[in-house]
Coordinates of C-alpha atoms and ligand atoms in Angstrom, one line a residue:
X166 CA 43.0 9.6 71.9
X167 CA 41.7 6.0 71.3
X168 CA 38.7 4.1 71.5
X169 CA 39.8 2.9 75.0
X170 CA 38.7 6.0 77.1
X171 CA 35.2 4.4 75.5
X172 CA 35.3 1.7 77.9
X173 CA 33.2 -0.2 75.5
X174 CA 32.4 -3.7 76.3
X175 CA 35.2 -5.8 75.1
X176 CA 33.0 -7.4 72.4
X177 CA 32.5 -4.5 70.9
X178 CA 36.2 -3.2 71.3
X179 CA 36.8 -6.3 69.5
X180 CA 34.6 -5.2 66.4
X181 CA 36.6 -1.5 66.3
X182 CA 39.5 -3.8 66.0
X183 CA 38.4 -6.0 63.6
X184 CA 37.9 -2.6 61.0
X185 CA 40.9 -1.3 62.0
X186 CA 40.1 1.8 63.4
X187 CA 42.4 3.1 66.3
X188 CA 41.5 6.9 66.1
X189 CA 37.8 8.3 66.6
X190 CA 37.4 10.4 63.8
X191 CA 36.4 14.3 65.3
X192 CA 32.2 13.3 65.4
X193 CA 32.8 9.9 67.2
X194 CA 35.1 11.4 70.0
X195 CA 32.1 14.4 70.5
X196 CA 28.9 12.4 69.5
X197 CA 29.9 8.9 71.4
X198 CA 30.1 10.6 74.9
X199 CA 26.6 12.1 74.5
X200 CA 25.2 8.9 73.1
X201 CA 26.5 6.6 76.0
X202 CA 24.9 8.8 78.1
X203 CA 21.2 8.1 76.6
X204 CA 20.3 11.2 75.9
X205 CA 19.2 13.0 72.4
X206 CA 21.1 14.5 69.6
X207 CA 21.5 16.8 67.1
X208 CA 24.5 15.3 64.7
X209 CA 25.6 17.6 62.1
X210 CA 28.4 16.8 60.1
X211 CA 29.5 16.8 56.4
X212 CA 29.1 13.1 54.9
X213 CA 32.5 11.1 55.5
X214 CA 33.4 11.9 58.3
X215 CA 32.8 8.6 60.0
X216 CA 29.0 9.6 61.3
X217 CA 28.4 5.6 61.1
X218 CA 29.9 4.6 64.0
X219 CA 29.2 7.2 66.0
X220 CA 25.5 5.8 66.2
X221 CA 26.8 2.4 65.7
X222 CA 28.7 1.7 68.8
X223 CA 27.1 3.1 71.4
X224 CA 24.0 1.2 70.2
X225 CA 25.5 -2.0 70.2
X226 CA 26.7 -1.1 73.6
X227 CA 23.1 -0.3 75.1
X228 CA 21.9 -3.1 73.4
X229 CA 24.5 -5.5 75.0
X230 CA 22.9 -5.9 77.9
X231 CA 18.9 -6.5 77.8
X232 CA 16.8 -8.5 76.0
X233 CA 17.3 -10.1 73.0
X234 CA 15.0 -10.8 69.9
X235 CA 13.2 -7.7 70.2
X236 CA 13.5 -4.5 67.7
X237 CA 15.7 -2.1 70.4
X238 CA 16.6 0.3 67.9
X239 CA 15.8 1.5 64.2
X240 CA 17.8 3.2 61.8
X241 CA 16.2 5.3 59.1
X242 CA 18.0 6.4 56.4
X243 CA 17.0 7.0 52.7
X244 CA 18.5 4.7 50.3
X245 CA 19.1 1.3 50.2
X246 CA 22.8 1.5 49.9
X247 CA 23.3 3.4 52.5
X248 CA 20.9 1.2 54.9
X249 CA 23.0 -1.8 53.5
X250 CA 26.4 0.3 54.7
X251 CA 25.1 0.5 58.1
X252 CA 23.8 -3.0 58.2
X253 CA 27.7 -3.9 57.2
X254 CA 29.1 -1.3 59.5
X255 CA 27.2 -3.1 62.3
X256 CA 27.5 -6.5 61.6
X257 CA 31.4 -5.8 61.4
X258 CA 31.7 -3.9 64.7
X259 CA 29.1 -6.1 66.5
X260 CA 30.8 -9.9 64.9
X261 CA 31.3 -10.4 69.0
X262 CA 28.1 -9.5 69.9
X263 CA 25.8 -11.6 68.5
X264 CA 23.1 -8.7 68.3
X265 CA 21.5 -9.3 65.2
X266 CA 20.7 -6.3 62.7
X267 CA 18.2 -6.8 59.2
X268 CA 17.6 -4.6 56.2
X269 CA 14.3 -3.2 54.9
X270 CA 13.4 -1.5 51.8
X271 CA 12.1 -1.7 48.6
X272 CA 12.3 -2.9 45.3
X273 CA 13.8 -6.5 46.0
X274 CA 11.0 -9.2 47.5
X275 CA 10.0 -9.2 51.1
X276 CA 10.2 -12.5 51.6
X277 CA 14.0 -12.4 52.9
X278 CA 12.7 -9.8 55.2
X279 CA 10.2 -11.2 56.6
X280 CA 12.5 -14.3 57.3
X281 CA 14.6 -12.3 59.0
X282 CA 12.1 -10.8 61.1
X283 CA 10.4 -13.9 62.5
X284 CA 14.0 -15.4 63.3
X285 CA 14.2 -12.2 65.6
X286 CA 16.3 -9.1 65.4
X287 CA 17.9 -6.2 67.8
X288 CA 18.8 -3.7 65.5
X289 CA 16.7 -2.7 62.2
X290 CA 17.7 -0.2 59.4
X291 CA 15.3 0.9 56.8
X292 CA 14.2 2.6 54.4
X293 CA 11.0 4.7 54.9
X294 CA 8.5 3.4 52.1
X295 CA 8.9 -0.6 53.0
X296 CA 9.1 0.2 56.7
X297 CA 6.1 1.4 57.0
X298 CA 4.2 -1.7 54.5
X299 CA 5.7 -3.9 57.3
X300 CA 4.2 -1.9 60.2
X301 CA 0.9 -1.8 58.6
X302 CA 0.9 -5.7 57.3
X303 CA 1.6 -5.7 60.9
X304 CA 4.7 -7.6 60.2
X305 CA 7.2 -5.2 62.3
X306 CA 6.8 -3.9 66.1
X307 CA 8.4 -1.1 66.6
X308 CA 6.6 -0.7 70.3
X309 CA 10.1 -2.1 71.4
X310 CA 12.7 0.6 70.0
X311 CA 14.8 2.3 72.4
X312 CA 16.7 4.2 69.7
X313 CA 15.9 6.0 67.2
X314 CA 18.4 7.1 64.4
X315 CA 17.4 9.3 61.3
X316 CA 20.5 9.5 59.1
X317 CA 21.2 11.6 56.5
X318 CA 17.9 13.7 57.7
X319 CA 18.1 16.3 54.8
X320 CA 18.7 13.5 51.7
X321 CA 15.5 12.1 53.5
X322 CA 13.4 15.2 53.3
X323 CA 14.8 15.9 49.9
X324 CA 13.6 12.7 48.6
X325 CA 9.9 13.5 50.0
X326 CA 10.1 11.2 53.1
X327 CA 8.8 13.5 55.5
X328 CA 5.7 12.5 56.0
X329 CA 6.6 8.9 56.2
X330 CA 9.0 10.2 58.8
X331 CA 6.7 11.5 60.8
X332 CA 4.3 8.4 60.8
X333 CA 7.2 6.2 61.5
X334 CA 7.8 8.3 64.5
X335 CA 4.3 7.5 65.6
X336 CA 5.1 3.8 65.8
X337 CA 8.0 4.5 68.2
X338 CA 7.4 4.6 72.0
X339 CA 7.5 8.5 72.9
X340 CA 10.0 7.1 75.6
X341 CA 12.9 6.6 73.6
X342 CA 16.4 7.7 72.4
X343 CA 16.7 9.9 69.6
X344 CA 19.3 10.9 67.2
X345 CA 19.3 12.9 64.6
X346 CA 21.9 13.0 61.6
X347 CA 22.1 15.3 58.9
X348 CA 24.5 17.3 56.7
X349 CA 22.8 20.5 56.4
X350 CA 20.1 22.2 58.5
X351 CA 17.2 24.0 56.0
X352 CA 14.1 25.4 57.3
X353 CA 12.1 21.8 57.6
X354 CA 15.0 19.4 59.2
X355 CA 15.3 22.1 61.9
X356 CA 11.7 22.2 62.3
X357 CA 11.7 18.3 62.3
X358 CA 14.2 18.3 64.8
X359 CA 12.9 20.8 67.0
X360 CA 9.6 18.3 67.1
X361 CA 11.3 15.3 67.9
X362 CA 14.0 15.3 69.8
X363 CA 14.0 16.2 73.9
X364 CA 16.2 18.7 74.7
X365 CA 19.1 17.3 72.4
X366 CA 22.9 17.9 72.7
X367 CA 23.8 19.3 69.4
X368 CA 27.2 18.4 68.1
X369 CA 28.7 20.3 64.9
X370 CA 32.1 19.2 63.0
X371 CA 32.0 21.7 60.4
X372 CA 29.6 24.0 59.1
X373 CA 27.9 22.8 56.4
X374 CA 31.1 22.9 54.0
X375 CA 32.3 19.6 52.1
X376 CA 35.4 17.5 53.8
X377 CA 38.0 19.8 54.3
X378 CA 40.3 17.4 52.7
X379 CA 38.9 17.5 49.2
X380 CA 40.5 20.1 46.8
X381 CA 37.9 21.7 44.3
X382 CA 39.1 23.2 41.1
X383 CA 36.3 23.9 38.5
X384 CA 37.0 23.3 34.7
X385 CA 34.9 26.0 32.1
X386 CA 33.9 23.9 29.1
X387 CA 31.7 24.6 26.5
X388 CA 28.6 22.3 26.6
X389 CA 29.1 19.9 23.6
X390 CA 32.7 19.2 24.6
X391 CA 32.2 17.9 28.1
X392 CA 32.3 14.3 27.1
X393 CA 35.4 14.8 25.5
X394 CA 37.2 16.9 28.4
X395 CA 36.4 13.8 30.6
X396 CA 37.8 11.2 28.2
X397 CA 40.9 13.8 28.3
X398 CA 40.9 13.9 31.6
X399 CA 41.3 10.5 32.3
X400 CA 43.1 9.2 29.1
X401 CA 46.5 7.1 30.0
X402 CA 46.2 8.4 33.6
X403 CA 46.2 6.2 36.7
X404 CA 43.8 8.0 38.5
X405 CA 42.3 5.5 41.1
X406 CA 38.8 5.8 41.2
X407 CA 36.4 8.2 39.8
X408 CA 32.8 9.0 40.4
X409 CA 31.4 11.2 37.9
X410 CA 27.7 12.6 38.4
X411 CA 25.5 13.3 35.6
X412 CA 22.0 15.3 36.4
X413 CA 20.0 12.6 34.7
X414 CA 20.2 8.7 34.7
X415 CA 19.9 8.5 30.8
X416 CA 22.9 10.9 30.5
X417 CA 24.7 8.4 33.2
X418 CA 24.2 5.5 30.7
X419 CA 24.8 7.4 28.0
X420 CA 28.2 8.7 29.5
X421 CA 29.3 5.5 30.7
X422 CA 28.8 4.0 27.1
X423 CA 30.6 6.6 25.6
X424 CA 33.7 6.1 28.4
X425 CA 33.4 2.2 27.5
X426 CA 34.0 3.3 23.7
X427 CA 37.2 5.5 24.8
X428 CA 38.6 1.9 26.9
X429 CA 37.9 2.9 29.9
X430 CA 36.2 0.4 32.3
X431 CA 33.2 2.6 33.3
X432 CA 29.8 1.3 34.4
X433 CA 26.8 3.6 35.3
X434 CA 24.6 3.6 38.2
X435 CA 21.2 5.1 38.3
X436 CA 18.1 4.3 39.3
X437 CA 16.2 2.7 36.0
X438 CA 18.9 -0.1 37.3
X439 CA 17.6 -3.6 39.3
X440 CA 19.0 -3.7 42.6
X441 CA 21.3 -6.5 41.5
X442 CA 22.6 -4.1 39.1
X443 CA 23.5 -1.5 41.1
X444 CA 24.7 -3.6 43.4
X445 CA 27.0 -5.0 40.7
X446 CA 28.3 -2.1 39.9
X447 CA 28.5 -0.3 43.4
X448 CA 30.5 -3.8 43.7
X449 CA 32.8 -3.6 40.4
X450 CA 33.7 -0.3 41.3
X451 CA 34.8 -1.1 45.1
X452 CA 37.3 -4.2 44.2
X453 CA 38.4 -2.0 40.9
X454 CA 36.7 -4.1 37.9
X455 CA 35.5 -0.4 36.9
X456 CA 37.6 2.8 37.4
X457 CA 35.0 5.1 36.5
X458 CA 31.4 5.0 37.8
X459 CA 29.1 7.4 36.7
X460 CA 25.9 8.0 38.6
X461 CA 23.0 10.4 39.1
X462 CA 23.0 12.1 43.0
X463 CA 20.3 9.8 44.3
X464 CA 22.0 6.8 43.1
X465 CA 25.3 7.4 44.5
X466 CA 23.6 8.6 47.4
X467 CA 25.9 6.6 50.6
X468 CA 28.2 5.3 48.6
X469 CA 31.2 4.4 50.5
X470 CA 34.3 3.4 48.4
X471 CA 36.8 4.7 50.5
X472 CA 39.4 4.9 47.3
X473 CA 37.4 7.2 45.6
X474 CA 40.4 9.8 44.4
X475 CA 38.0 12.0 42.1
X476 CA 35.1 13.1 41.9
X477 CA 33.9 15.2 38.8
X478 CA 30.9 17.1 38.2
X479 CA 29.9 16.3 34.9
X480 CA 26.5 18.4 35.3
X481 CA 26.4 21.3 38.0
X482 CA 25.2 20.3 41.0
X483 CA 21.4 22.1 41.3
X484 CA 21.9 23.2 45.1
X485 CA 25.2 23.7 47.3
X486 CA 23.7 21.1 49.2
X487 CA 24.0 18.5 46.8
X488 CA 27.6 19.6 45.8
X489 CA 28.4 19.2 49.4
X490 CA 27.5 15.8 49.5
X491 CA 28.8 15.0 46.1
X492 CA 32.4 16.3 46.6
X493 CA 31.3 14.0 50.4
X494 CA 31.6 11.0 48.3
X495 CA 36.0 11.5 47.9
X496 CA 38.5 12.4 50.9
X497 CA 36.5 10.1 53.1
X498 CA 37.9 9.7 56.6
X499 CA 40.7 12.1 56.1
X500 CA 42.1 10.9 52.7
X501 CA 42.3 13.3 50.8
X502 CA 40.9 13.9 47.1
X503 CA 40.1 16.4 44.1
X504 CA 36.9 17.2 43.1
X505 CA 36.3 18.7 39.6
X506 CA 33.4 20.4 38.5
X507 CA 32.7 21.0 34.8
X508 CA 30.9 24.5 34.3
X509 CA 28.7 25.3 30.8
X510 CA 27.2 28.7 30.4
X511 CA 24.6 29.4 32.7
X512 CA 26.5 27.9 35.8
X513 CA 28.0 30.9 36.9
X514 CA 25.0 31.9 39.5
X515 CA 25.4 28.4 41.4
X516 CA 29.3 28.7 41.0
X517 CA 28.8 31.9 43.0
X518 CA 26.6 30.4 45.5
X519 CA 29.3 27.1 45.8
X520 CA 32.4 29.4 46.5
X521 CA 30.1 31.4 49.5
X522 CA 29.5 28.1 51.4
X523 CA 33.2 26.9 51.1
X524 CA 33.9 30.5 51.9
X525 CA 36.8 30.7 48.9
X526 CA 37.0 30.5 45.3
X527 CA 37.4 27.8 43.2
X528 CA 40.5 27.5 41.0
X529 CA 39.5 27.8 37.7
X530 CA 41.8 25.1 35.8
X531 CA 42.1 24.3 31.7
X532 CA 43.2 21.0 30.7
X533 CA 46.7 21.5 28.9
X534 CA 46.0 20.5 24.8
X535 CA 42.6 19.9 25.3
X536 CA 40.9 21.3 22.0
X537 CA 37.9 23.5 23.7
X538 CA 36.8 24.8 20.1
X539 CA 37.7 27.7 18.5
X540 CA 37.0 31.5 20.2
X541 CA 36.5 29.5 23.5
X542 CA 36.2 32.0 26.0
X543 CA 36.2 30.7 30.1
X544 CA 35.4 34.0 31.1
X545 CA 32.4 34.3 28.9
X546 CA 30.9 31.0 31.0
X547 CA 30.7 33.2 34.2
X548 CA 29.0 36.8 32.3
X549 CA 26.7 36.2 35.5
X550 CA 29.6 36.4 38.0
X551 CA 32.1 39.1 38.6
X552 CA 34.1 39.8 35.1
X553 CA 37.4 39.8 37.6
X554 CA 37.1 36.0 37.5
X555 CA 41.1 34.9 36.3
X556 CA 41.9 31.8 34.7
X557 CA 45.1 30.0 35.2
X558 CA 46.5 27.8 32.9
X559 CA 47.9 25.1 34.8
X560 CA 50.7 23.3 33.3
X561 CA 49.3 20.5 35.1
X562 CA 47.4 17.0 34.0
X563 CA 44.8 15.6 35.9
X564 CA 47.2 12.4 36.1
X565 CA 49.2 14.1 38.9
X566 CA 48.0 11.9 41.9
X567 CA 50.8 11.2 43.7
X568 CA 53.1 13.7 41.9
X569 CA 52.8 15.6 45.0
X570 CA 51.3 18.2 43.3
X571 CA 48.2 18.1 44.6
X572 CA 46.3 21.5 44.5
X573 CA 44.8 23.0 47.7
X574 CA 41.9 25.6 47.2
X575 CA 41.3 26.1 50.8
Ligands
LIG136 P1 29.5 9.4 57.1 O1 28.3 8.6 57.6 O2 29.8 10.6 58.1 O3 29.4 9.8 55.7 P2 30.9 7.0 57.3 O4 30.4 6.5 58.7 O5 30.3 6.3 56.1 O6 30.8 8.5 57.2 O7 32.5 6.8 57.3 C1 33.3 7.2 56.2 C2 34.5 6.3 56.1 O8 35.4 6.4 57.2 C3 34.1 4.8 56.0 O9 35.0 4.2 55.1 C4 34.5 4.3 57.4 O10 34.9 2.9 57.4 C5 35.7 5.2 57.8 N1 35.9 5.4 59.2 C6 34.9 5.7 60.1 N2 35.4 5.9 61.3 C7 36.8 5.7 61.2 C8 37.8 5.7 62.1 N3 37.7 6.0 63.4 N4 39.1 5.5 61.7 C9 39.3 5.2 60.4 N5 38.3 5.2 59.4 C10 37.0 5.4 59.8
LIG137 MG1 26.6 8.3 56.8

């Protein structure tokens, strides 16, 4: 199947050339359909799998025809990064079209984006705090939008933008297009959902698991040797990239000094950084001036370096949720990637509660030579799991990318 059977204007036919994709990915060839045909949906897929462009083009499409220099369609989605991936994603599919897209959000000047606004846009995607100072300085109408996209739904509740969800919403014409992206489906983005869409087509890749093609192993360490394990783990290796996640953004810089000191290029990203910062390192990390990037779940919410080969838990996840879209982060678009997730005493509960979702068990691996202290005991880490839990020792290094010996869990 191709984009062809899309029949997309050839502008925009030219843009899914210019990135190179020929195949739709599995959400594109269900979700573009339904959004060509105007009417609302319910998109729920596992990040990765190409969710972008599924909004994307068929927006660009609509908007091809109609008039131009008013806001058509919004995109909501809750961090900057992200909104600034699917400002790229659109400026790169719709180079042909002329439609013109901006950014909003905060914590760089508004100047820019006013700018951008008075010289007249089609498509907007923001974040919901800054969104809404616009609308109320009265510096944004939204009594134009045809479309309305909420990505990553979920990460937005999580984050506490509900309310400014729902206000946003209010701004909107109740006449309008609605679709509605998210990774998992709790109690509150149903409810949400339910409110604001009309009758939506739902369409499901997956059920709430990470990307099948990421292999998860998990690695029993004792607590105070974790920073070693991962300078182990990585030592004399070519292991592409790496995106570590630490539970807190002083352990991220902490970490990422400490992986300096062992000669690897590391940077951290979290958010006590200036946008410049991050965006240096987000940046560093994409064209390969870093190798390892460590970061705290909200900063490395979105993203998209589609090299990432690892990605390793440094700190247990708190919810499957946010494992799922950690481990999202590698195996993009069908590439495949490991995911490793360190596991102290007291993880065992959420281990349990990981293996249910992906429906199997995660191979318990122990780096070969690796000194875990004396009377280390993996199967002490897991007293709050089944005591049947068996270890394997792998004579295998982390370096084996490419080996071919690649390790499947599922
Ligand atoms: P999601 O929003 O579902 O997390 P993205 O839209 O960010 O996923 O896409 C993930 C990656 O896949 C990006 O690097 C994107 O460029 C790539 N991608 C998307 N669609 C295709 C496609 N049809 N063919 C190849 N790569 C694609
Ligand atoms: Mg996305």
């Amino acid at each position: 199947m191709s984009f062809e059977r899309f029949s997309f204007d050839r502008r925009i036919a030219a843009g899914v050339k210019f990135v190179g994709y020929t195949v739709p990915t599995p959400i594109q060839a269900k979700a573009i359909p339904v959004v060509l045909r105007g009417g609302d949906m319910l998109g729920l897929a596992q990040t990765g799998t190409g969710k972008t462009a599924a909004f994307v083009l068929p927006i660009l499409q609509r908007l091809s025809v109609g008039p131009r220099g008013k806001i058509r369609a919004l995109i909501v989605a809750p961090t900057r990064e992200l909104a600034e991936q699917i400002h790229e994603e659109i400026v790169k599919l719709g180079r042909e079209t002329k439609i013109r897209s901006a950014t909003i959000y905060g914590g760089v000047s508004k100047g820019p984006q006013l700018q951008a606004l008075r010289r007249g846009v089609e498509i907007v995607v923001a974040c919901p705090g800054r969104l809404l100072d616009h609308v109320d300085a009265g510096a944004l109408d939204l009594s134009n939008v045809e479309v309305l996209v909420l990505d990553e739904a979920d990460r937005m509740c999580d984050m506490g933008f509900l309310p400014d969800i729902k206000r946003i919403i209010r701004q909107v014409p109740e006449k309008r297009q609605t679709l509605f992206f998210s990774a998992t489906m709790p109690e509150d983005i149903r409810m949400l959902a339910d409110k604001i869409l009309n009758k939506p087509e739902m369409v499901q890749i997956g059920i709430s698991a990470p990307a099948e093609t990421v292999s998860h192993a998990l690695y029993p360490v004792p607590e105070d040797r974790r920073k070693e394990l991962l300078a182990a783990m990585l030592k004399g290796t070519s292991t592409g990239r790496v995106l570590v996640f630490t539970r807190t953004k002083h352990r991220a810089r902490s970490l990422a000094i400490y992986m300096e000191k062992q000669g690897h290029r590391a940077t951290a990203l979290q958010g006590n950084m200036t946008q410049s910062q991050r965006q240096q390192a987000i940046n560093g990390f994409r064209k390969g001036k870093y190798d390892v990037l460590i970061a705290t779940d909200i900063a490395a919410r979105g993203i998209d370096v589609s090299q990432i080969s690892h990605v390793v838990n440094f700190d247990m996840p708190d919810t499957v949720d946010a494992y799922t879209h950690r481990i999202g982060r590698t195996g993009r678009a069908e590439r495949s990637g490991e995911a490793f997730t360190f596991a102290i005493r007291g993880d065992g509960l959420m281990v349990k509660q990981i293996e249910k979702t992906l429906g199997t068990k995660l191979e318990r691996r122990r780096l070969p030579e690796f000194e875990y202290g004396s009377g280390f005991d993996p199967e002490r880490q897991f007293l709050q799991t089944s005591s049947s839990t068996s270890f394997s020792r792998l004579p295998k290094s982390f370096s084996s990318r490419g080996g071919g010996s690649r390790r499947r869990s599922r």
